[in-house]
PDB file of C-alpha atoms in Angstrom:
ATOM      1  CA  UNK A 249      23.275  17.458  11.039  1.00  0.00           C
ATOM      2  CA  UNK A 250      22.421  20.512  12.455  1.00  0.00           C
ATOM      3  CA  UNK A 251      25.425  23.545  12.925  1.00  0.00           C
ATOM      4  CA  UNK A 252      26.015  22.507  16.644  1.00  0.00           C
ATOM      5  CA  UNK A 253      25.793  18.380  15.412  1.00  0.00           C
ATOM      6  CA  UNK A 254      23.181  17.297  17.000  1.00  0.00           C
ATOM      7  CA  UNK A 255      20.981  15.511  14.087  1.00  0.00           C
ATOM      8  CA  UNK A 256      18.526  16.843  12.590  1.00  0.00           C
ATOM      9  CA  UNK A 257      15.087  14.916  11.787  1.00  0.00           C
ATOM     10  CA  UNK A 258      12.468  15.627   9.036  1.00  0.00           C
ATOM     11  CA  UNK A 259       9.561  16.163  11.180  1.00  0.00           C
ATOM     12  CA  UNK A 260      12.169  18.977  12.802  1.00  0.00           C
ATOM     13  CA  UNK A 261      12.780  22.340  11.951  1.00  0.00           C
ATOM     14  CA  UNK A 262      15.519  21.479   9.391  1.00  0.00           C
ATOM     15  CA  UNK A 263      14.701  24.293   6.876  1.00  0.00           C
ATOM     16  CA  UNK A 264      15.944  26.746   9.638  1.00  0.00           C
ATOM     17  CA  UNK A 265      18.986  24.658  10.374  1.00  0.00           C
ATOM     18  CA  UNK A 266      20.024  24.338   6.543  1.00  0.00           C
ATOM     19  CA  UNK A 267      19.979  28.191   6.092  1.00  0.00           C
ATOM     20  CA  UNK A 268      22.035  28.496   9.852  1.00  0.00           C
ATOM     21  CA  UNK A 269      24.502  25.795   7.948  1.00  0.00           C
ATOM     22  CA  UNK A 270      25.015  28.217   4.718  1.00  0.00           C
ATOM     23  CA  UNK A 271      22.326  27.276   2.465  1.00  0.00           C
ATOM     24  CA  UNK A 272      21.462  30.007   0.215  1.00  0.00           C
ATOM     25  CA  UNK A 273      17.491  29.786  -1.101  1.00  0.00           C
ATOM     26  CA  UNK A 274      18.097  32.628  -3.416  1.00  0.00           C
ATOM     27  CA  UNK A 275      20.252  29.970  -5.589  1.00  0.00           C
ATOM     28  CA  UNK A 276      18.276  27.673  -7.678  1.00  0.00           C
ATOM     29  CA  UNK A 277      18.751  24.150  -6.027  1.00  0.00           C
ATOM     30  CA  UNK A 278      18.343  20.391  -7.253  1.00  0.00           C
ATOM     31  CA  UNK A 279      16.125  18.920  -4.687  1.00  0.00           C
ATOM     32  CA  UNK A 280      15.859  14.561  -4.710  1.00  0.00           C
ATOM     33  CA  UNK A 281      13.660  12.921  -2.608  1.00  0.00           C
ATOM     34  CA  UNK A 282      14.153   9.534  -3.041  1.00  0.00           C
ATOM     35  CA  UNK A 283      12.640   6.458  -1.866  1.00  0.00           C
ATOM     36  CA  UNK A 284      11.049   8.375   1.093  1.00  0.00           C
ATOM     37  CA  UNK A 285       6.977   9.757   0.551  1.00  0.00           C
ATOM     38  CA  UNK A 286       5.214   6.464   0.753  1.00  0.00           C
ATOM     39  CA  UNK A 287       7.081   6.034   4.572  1.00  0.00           C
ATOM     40  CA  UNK A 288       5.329   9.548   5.641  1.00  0.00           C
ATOM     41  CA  UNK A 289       1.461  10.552   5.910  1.00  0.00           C
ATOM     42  CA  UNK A 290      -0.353  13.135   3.716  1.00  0.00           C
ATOM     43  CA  UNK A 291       0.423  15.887   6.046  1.00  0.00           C
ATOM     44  CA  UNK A 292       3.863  15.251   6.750  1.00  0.00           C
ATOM     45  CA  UNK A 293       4.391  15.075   2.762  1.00  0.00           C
ATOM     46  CA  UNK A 294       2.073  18.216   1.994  1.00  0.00           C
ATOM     47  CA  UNK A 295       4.529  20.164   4.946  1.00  0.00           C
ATOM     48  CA  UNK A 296       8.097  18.558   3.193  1.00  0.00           C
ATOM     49  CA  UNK A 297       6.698  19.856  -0.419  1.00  0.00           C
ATOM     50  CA  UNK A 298       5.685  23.577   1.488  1.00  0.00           C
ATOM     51  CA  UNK A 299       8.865  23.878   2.795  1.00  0.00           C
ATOM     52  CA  UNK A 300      11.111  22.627  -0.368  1.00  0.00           C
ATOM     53  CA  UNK A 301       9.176  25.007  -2.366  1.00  0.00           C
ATOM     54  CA  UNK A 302       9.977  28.165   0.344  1.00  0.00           C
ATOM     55  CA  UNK A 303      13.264  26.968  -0.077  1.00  0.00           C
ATOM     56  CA  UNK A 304      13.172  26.810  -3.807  1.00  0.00           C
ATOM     57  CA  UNK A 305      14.634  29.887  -5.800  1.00  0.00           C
ATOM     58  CA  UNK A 306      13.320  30.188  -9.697  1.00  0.00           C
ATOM     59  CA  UNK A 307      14.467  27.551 -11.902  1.00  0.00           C
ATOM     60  CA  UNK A 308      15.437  25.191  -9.318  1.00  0.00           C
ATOM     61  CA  UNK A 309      14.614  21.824  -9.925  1.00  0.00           C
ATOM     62  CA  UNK A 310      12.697  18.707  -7.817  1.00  0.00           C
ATOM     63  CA  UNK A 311      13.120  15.304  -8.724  1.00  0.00           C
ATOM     64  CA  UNK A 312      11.351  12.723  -7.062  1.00  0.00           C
ATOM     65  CA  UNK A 313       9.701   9.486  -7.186  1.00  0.00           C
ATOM     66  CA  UNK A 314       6.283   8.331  -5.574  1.00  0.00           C
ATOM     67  CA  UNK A 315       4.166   5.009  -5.148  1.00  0.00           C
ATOM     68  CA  UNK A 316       0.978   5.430  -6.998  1.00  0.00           C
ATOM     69  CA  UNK A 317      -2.153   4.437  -4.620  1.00  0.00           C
ATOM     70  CA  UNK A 318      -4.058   2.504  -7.369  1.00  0.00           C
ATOM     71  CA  UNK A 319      -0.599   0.132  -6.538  1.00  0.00           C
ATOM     72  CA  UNK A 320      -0.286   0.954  -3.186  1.00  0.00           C
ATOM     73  CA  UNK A 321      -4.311  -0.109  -2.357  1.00  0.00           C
ATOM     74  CA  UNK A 322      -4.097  -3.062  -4.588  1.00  0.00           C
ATOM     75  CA  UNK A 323      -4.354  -6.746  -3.418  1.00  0.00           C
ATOM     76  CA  UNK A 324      -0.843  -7.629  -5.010  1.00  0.00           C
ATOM     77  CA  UNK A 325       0.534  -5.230  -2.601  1.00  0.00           C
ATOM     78  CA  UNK A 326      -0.959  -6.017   0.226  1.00  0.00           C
ATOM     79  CA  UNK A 327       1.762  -8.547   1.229  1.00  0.00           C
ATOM     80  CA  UNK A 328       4.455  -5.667   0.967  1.00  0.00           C
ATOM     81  CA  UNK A 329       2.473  -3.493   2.886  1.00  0.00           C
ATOM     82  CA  UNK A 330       1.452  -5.589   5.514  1.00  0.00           C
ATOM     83  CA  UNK A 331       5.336  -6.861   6.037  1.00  0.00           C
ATOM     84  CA  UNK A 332       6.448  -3.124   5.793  1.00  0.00           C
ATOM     85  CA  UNK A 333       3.979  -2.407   9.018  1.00  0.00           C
ATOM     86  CA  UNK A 334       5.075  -5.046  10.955  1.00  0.00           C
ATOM     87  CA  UNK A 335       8.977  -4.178  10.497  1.00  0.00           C
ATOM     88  CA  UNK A 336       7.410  -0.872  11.356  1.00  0.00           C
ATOM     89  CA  UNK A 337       8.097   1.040   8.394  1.00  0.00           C
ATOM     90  CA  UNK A 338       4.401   1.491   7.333  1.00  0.00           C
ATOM     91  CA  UNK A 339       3.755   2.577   3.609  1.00  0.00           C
ATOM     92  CA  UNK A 340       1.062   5.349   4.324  1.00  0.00           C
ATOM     93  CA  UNK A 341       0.780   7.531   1.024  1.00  0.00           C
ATOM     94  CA  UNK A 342       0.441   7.137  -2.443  1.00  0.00           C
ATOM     95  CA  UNK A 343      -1.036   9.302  -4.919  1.00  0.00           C
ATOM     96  CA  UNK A 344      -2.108   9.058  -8.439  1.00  0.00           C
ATOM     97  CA  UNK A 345      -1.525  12.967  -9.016  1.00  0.00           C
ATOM     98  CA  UNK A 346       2.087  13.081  -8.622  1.00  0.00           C
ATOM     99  CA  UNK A 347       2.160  16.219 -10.431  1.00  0.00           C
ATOM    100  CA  UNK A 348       0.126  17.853  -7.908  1.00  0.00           C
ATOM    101  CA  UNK A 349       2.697  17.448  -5.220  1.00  0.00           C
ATOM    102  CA  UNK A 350       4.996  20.356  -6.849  1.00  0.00           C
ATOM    103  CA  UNK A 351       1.946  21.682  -8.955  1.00  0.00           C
ATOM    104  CA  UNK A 352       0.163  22.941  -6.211  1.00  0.00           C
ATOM    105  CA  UNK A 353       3.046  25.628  -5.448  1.00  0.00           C
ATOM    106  CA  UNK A 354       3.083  26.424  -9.237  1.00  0.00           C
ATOM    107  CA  UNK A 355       5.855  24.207  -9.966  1.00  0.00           C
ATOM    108  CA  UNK A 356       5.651  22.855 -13.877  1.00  0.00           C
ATOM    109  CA  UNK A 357       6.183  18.901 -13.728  1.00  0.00           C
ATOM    110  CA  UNK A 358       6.665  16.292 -16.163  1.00  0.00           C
ATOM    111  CA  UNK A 359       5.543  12.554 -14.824  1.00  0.00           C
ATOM    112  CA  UNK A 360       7.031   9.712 -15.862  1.00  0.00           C
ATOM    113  CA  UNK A 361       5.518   5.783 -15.383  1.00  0.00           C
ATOM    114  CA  UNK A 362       8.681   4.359 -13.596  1.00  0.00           C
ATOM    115  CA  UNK A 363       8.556   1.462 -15.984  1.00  0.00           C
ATOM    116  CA  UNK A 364       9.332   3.648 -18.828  1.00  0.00           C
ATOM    117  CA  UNK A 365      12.874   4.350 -18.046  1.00  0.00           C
ATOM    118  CA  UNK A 366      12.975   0.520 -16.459  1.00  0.00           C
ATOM    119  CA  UNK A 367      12.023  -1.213 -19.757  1.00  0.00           C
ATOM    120  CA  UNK A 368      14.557   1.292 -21.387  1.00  0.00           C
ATOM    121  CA  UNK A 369      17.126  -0.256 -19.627  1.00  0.00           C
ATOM    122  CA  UNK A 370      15.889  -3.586 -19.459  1.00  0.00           C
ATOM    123  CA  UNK A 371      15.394  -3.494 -15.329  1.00  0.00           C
ATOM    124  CA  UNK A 372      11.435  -3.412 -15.512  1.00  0.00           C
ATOM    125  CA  UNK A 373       9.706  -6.400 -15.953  1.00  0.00           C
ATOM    126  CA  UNK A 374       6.139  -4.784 -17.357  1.00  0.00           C
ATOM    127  CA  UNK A 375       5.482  -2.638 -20.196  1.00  0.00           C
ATOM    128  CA  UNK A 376       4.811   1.440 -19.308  1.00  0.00           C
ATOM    129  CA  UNK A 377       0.874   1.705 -19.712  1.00  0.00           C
ATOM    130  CA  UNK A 378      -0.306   5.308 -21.425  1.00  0.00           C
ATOM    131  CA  UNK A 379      -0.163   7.622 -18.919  1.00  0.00           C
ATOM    132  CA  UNK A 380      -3.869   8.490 -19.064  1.00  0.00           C
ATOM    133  CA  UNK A 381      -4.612   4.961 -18.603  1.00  0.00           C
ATOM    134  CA  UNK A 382      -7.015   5.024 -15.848  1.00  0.00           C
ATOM    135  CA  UNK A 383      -6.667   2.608 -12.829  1.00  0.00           C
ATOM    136  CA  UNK A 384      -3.034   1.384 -13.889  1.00  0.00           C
ATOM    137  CA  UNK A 385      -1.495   0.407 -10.928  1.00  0.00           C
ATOM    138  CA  UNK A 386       2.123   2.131 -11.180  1.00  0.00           C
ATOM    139  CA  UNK A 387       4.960   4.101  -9.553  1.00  0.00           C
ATOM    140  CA  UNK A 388       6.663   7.916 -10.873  1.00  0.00           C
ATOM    141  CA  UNK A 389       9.240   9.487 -11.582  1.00  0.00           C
ATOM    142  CA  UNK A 390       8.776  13.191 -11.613  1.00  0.00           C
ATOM    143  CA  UNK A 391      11.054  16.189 -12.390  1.00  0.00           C
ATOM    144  CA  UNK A 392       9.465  19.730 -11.075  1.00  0.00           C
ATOM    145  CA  UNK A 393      10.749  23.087 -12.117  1.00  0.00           C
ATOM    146  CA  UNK A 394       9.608  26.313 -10.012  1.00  0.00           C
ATOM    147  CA  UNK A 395       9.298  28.950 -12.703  1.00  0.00           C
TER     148      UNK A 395
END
């Protein structure tokens, strides 16, 4: 919500409305975005990773998770992806850098095959494939630290 409630939307000005709501960026922050990059286009996620990172004070840390496009563009998805359209909630971007995403603004990132921790605790039904394993269709996990 913004200060005077009204909500306040992604695609919004929301970085001025945090800072108006007492948000300090000179404080290193935990950032999580969750569950949310494959439902926006490359733009919208290249302007939500710009604006975390102006945000971002050193040794803050971003944790989030991403749907890699070898998986998103394969057939066994296309079901999922298809349905997801026609509830419209599209699935428009996936990326098989998902380094890149905080690496770009100099952020150091470790990537993590989301099966790894899922076979750890016995929630993942496929083995984690190397992660230079070319053409593995997978999700990550990744944890970003701005220097």
């Amino acid at each position: 919500m913004s200060p005077d409630g009204d909500r306040c939307y992604l695609a919004d000005d929301w970085p001025v409305a945090l800072t108006e709501a007492g948000f300090d960026p000179h404080t290193p922050t935990v950032w999580l975005i969750e569950g949310l990059l494959q439902y926006l286009d490359e733009n919208a996620v290249a302007t939500l990773f710009g604006r975390v990172h102006s945000l971002s004070a050193a040794k803050s840390t971003l944790l989030y998770d991403v749907v890699g496009k070898t998986l998103l563009e394969s057939p066994m998805m296309a079901p999922l992806v298809t349905a997801m359209a026609e509830r419209g909630s599209p699935w428009l971007f996936g990326t098989d850098e998902p380094g890149e995403l905080a690496g770009r603004h100099g952020w150091s990132a470790t990537v993590t095959d989301i099966a790894k921790p899922g076979n750890e605790w016995h929630r993942w039904f496929a083995p984690a494939a190397p992660m230079d394993a070319p053409d593995v269709r997978r999700g990550y996990f990744v944890e970003a630290t701005r220097p």
